[in-house]
mmCIF file of N, CA and C in Angstrom:
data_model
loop_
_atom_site.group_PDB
_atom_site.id
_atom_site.type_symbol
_atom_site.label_atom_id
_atom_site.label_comp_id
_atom_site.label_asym_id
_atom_site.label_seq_id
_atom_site.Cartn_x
_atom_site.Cartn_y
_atom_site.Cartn_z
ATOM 1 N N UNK A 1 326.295 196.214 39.366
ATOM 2 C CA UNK A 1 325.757 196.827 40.579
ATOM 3 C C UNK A 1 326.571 198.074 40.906
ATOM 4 N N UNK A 2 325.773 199.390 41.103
ATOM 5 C CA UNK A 2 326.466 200.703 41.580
ATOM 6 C C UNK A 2 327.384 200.312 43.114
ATOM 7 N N UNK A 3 328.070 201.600 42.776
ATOM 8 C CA UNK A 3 328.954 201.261 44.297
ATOM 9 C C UNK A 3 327.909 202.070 45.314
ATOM 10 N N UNK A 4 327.322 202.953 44.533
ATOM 11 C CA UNK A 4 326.723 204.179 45.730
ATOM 12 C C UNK A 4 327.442 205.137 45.950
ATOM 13 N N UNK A 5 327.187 206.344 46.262
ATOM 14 C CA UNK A 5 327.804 207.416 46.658
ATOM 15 C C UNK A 5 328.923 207.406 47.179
ATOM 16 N N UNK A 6 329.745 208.224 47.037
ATOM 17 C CA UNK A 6 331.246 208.046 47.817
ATOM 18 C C UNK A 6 331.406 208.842 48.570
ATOM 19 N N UNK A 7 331.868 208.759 49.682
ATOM 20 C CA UNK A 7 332.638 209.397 50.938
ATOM 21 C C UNK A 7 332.125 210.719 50.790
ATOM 22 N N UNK A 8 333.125 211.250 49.609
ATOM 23 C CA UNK A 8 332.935 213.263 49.624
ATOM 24 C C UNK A 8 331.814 213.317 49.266
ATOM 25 N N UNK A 9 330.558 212.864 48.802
ATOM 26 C CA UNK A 9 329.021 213.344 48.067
ATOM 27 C C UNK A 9 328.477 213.018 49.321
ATOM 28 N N UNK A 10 328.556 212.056 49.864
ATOM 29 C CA UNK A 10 327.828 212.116 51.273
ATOM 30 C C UNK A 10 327.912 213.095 52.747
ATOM 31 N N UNK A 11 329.165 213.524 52.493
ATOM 32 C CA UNK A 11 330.225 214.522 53.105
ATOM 33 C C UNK A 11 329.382 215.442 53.133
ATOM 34 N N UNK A 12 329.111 216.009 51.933
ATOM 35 C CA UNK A 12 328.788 217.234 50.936
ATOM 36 C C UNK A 12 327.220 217.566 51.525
ATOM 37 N N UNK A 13 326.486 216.561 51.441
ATOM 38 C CA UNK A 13 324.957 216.283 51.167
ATOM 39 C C UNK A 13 324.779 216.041 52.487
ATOM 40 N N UNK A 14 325.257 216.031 53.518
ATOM 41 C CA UNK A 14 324.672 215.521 54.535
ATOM 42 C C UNK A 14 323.711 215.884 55.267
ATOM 43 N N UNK A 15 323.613 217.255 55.041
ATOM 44 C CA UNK A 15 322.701 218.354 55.570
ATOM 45 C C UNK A 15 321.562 217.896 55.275
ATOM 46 N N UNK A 16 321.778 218.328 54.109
ATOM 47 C CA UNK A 16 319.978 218.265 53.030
ATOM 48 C C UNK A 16 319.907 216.580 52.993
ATOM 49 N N UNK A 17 320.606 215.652 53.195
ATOM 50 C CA UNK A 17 319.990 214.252 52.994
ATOM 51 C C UNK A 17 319.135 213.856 54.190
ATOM 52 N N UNK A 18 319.623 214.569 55.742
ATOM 53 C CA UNK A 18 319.240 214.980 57.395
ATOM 54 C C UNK A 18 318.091 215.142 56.526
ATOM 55 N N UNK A 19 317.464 216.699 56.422
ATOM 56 C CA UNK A 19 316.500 217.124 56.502
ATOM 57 C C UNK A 19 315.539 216.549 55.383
ATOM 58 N N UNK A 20 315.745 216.108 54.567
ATOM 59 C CA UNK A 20 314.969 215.305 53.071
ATOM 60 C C UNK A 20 314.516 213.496 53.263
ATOM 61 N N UNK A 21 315.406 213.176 53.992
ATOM 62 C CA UNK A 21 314.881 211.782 54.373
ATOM 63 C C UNK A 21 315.092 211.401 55.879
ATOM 64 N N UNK A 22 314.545 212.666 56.673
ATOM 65 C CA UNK A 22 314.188 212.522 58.371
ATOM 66 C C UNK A 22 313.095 211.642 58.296
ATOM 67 N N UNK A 23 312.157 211.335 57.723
ATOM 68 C CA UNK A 23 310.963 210.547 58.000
ATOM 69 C C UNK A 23 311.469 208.952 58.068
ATOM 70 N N UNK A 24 312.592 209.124 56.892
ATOM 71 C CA UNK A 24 313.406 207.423 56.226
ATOM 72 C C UNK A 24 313.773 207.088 57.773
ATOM 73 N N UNK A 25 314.909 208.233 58.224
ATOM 74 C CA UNK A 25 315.876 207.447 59.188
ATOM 75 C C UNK A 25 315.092 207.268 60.484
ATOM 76 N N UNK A 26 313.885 208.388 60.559
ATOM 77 C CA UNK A 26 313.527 208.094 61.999
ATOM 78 C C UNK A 26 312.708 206.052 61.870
ATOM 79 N N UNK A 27 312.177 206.202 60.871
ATOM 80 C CA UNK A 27 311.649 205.274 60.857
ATOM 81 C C UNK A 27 312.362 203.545 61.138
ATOM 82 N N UNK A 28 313.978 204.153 59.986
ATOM 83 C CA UNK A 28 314.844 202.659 60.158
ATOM 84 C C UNK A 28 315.602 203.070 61.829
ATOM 85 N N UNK A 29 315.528 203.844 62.414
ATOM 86 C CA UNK A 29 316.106 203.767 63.600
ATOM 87 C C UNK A 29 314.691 203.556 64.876
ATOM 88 N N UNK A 30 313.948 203.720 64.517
ATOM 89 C CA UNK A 30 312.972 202.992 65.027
ATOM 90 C C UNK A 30 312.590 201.605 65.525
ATOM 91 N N UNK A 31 312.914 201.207 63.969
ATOM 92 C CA UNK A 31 313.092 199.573 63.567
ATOM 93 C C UNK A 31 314.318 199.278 64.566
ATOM 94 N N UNK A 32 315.246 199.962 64.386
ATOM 95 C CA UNK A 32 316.547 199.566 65.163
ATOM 96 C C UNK A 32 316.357 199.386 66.199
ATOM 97 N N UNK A 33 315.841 200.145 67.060
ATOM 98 C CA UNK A 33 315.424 200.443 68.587
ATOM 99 C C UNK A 33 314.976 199.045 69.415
ATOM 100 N N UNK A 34 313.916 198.586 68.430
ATOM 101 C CA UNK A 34 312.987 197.413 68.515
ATOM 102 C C UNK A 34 313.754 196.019 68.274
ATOM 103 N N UNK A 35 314.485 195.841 67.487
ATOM 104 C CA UNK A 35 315.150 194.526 66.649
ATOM 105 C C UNK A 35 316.348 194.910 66.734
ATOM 106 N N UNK A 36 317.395 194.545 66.854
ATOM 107 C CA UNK A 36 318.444 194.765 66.779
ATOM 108 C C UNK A 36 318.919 193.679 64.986
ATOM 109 N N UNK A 37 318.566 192.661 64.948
ATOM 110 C CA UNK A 37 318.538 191.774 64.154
ATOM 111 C C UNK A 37 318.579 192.739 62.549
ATOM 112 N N UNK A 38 319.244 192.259 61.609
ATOM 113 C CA UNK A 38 319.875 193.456 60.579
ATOM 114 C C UNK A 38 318.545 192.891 59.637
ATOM 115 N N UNK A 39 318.158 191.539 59.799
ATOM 116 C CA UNK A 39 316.568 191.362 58.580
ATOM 117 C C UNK A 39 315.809 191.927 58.922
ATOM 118 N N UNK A 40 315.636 192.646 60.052
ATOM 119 C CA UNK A 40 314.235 192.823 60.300
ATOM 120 C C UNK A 40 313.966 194.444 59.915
ATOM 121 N N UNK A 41 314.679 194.909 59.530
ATOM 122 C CA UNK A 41 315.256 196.344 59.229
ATOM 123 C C UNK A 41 315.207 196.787 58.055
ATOM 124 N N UNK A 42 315.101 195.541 56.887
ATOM 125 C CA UNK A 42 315.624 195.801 55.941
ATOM 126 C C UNK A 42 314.704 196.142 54.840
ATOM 127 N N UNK A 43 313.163 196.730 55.189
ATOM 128 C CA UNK A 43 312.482 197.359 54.197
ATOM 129 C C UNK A 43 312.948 198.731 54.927
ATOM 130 N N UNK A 44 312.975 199.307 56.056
ATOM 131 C CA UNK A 44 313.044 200.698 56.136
ATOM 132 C C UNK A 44 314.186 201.389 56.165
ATOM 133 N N UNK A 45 315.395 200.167 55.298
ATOM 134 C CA UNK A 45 316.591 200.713 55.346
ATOM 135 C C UNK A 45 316.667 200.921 53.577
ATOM 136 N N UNK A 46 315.626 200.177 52.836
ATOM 137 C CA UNK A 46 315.881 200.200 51.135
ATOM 138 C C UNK A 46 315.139 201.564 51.401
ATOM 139 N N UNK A 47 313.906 201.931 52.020
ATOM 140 C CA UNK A 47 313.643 202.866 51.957
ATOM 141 C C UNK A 47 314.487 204.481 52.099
ATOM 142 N N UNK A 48 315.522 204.332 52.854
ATOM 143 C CA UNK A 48 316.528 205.192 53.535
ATOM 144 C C UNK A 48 317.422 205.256 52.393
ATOM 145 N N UNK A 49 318.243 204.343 51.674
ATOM 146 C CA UNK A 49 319.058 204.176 50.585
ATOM 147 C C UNK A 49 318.050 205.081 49.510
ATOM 148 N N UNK A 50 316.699 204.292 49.520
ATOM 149 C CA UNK A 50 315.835 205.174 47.847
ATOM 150 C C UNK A 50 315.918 206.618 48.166
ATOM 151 N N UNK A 51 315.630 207.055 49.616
ATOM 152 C CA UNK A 51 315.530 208.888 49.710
ATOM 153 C C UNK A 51 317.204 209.184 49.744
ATOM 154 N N UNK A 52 317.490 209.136 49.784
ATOM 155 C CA UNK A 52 319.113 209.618 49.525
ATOM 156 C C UNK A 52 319.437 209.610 47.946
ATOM 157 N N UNK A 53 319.179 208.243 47.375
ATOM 158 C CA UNK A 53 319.474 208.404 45.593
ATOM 159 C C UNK A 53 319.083 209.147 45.232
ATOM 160 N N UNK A 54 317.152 209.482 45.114
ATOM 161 C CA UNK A 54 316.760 210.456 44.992
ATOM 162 C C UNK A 54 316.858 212.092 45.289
ATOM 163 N N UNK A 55 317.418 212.173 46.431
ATOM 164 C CA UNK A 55 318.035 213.138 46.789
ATOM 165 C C UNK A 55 319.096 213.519 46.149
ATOM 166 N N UNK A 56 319.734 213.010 45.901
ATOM 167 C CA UNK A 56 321.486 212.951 45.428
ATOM 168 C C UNK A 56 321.125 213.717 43.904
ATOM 169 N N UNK A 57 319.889 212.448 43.187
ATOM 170 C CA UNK A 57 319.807 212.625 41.533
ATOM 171 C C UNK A 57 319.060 214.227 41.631
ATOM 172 N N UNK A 58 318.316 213.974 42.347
ATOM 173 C CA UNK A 58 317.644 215.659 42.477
ATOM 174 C C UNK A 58 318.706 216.910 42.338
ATOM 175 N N UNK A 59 319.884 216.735 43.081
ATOM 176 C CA UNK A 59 320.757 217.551 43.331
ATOM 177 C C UNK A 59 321.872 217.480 41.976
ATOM 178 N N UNK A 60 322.100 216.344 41.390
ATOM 179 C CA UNK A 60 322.966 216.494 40.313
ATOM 180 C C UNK A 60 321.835 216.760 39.198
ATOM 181 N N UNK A 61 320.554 216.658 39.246
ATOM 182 C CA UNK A 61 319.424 217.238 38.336
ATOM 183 C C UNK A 61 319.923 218.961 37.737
ATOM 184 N N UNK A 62 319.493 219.347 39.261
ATOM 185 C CA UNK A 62 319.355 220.419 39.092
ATOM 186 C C UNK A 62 320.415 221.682 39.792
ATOM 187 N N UNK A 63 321.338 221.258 40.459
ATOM 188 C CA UNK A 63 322.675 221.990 41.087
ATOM 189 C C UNK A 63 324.240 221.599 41.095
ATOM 190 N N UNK A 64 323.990 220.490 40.078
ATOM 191 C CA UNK A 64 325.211 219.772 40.226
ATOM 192 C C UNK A 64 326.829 220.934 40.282
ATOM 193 N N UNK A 65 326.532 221.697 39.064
ATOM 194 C CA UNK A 65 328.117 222.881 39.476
ATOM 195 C C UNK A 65 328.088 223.634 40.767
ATOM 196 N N UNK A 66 326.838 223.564 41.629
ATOM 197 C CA UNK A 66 327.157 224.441 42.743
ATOM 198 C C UNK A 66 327.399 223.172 43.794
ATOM 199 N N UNK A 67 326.974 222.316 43.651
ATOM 200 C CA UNK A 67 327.232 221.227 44.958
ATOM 201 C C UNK A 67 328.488 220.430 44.202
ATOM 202 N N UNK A 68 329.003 220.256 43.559
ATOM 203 C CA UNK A 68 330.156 219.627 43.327
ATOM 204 C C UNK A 68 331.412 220.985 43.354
ATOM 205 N N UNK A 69 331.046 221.733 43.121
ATOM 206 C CA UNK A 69 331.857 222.659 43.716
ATOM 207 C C UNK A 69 332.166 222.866 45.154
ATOM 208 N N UNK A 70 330.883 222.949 45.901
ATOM 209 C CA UNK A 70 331.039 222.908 47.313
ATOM 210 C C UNK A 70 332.013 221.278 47.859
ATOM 211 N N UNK A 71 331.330 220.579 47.231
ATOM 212 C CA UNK A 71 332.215 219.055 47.663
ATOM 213 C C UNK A 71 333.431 218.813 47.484
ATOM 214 N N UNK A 72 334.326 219.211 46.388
ATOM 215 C CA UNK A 72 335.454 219.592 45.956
ATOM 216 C C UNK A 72 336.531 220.521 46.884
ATOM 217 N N UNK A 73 335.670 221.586 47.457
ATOM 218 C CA UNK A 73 336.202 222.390 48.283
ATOM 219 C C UNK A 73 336.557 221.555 49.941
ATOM 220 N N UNK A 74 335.033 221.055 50.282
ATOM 221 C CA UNK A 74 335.434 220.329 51.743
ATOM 222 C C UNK A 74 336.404 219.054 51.090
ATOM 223 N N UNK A 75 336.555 218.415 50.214
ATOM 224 C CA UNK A 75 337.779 217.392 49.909
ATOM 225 C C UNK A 75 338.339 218.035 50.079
ATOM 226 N N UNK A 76 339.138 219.004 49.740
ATOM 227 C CA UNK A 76 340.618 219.932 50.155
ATOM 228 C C UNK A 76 340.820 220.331 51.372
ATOM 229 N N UNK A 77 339.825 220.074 52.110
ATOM 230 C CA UNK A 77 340.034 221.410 53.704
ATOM 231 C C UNK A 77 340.873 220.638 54.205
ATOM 232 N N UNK A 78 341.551 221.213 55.409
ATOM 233 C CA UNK A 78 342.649 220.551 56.281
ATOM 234 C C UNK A 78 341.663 220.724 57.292
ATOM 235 N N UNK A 79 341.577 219.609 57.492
ATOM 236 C CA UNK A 79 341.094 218.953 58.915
ATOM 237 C C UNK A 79 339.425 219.715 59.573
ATOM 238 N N UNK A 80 339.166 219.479 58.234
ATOM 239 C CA UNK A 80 337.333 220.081 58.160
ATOM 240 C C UNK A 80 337.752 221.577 58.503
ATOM 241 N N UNK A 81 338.004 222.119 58.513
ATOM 242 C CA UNK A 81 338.449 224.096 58.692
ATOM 243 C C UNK A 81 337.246 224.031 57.381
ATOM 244 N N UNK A 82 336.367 224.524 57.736
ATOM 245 C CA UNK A 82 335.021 225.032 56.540
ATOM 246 C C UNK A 82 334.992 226.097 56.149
ATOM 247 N N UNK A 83 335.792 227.231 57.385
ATOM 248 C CA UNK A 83 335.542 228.531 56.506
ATOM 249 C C UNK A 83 335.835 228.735 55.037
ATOM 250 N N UNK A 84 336.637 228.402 54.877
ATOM 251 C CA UNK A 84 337.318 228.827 53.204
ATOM 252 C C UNK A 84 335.638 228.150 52.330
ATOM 253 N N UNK A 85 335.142 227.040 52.201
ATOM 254 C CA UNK A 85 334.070 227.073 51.844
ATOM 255 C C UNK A 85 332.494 227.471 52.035
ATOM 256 N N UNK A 86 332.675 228.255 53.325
ATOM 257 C CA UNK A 86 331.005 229.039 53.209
ATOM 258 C C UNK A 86 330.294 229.363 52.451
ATOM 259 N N UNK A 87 330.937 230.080 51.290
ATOM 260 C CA UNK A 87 330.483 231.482 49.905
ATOM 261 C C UNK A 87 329.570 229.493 49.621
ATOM 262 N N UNK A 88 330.667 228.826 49.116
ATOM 263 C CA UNK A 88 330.165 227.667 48.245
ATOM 264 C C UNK A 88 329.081 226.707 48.729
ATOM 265 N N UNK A 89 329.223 226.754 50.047
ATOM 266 C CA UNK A 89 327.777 226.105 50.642
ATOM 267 C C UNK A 89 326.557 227.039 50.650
ATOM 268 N N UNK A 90 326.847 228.287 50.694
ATOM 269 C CA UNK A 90 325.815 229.221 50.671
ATOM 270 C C UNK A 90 325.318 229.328 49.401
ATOM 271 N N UNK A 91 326.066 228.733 48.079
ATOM 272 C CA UNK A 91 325.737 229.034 46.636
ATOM 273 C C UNK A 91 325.133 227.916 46.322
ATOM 274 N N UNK A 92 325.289 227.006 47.019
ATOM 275 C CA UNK A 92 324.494 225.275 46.843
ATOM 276 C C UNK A 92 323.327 225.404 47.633
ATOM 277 N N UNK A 93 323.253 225.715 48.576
ATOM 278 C CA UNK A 93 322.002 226.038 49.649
ATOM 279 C C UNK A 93 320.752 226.767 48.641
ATOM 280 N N UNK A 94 321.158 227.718 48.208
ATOM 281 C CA UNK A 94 320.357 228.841 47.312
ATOM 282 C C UNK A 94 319.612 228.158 45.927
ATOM 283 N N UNK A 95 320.723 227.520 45.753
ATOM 284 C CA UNK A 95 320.331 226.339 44.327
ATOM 285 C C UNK A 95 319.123 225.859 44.961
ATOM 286 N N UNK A 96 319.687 225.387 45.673
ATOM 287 C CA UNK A 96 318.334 223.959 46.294
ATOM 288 C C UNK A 96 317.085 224.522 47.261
ATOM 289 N N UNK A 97 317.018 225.749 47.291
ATOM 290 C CA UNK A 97 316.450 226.208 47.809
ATOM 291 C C UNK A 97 315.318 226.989 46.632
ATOM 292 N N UNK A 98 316.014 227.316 45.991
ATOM 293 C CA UNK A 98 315.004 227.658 44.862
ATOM 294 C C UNK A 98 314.816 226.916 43.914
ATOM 295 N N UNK A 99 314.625 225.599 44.157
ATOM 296 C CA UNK A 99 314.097 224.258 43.443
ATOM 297 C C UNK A 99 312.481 224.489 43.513
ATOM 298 N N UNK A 100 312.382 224.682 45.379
ATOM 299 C CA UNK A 100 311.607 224.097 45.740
ATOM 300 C C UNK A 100 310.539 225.860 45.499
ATOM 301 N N UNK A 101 311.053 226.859 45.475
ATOM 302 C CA UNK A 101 310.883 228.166 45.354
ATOM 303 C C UNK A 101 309.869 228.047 43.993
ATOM 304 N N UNK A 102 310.692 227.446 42.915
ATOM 305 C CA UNK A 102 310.339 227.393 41.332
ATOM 306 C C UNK A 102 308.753 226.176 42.135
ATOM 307 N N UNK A 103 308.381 224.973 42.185
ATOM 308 C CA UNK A 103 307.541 224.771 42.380
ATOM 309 C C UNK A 103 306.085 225.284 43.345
ATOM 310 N N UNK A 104 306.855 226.220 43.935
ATOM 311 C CA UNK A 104 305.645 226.953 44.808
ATOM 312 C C UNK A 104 305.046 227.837 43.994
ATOM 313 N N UNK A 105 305.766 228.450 43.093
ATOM 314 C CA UNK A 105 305.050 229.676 42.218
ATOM 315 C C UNK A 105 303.919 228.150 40.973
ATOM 316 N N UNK A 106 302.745 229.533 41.087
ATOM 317 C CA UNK A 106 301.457 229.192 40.461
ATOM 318 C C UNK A 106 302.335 229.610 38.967
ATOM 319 N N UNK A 107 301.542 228.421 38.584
ATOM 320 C CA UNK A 107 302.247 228.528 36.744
ATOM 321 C C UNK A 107 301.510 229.838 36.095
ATOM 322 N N UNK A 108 302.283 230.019 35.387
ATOM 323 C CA UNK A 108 301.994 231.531 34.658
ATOM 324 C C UNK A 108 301.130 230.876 32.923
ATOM 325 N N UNK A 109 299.933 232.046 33.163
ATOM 326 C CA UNK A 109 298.862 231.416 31.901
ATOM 327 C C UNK A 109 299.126 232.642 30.699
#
C-alpha cells in the first residue's frame, strides 16, 4: 500500500489541487456539514484522494522538472519567505498552464 504524497508535494500543489478538485472538496465538505460521522463521508472522500492522484500524476506526467523544482525550493525557505521562489512557481504555473493550452488547439491535418 502507497504512503501517498508527502508533506512538500502537497505543499507544492496546493494551489492547482484547490482549483482541480473544488468540485471533490466542496462536495466531501458538504457531506461533512451534514454527518459529522467519518462512514458516512467516505465515498466523497475516495473521490477527493482520486482527484488529487490524478492531479499529482498529471503534473509528474507532464511538468515534473518545473514543479519539483518549485517544491524543492519552498522545502528550503525559512519560515515560508516565498520570494526567493516566485521565477519557479511562475515556471510551473506556465507548464501547467499550457497543458491545458496544447488541448484547446484544433489538431493540425
Amino acid at each position: 500500500m502507497s504512503a501517498g504524497p508527502t508533506g512538500d508535494v502537497l505543499w507544492a500543489a496546493s494551489k492547482l489541487i484547490g482549483k482541480e478538485c473544488a468540485r471533490e472538496n466542496v462536495a466531501f465538505f458538504e457531506c461533512k456539514d451534514v454527518d459529522l460521522n467519518p462512514e458516512k463521508c467516505l465515498a466523497q472522500g475516495y473521490y477527493v484522494t482520486a482527484c488529487v492522484n490524478a492531479t499529482l500524476n498529471k503534473v509528474e506526467t507532464h511538468c515534473s522538472e518545473s514543479f519539483n523544482e518549485w517544491k524543492d525550493c519552498l522545502k528550503h525557505t525559512y519560515k515560508n519567505h516565498f520570494l526567493p521562489c516566485r521565477e519557479l512557481q511562475r515556471k510551473f504555473e506556465a507548464c501547467w498552464d499550457g497543458i491545458d493550452a496544447q488541448k484547446a488547439q484544433p489538431a493540425s491535418s
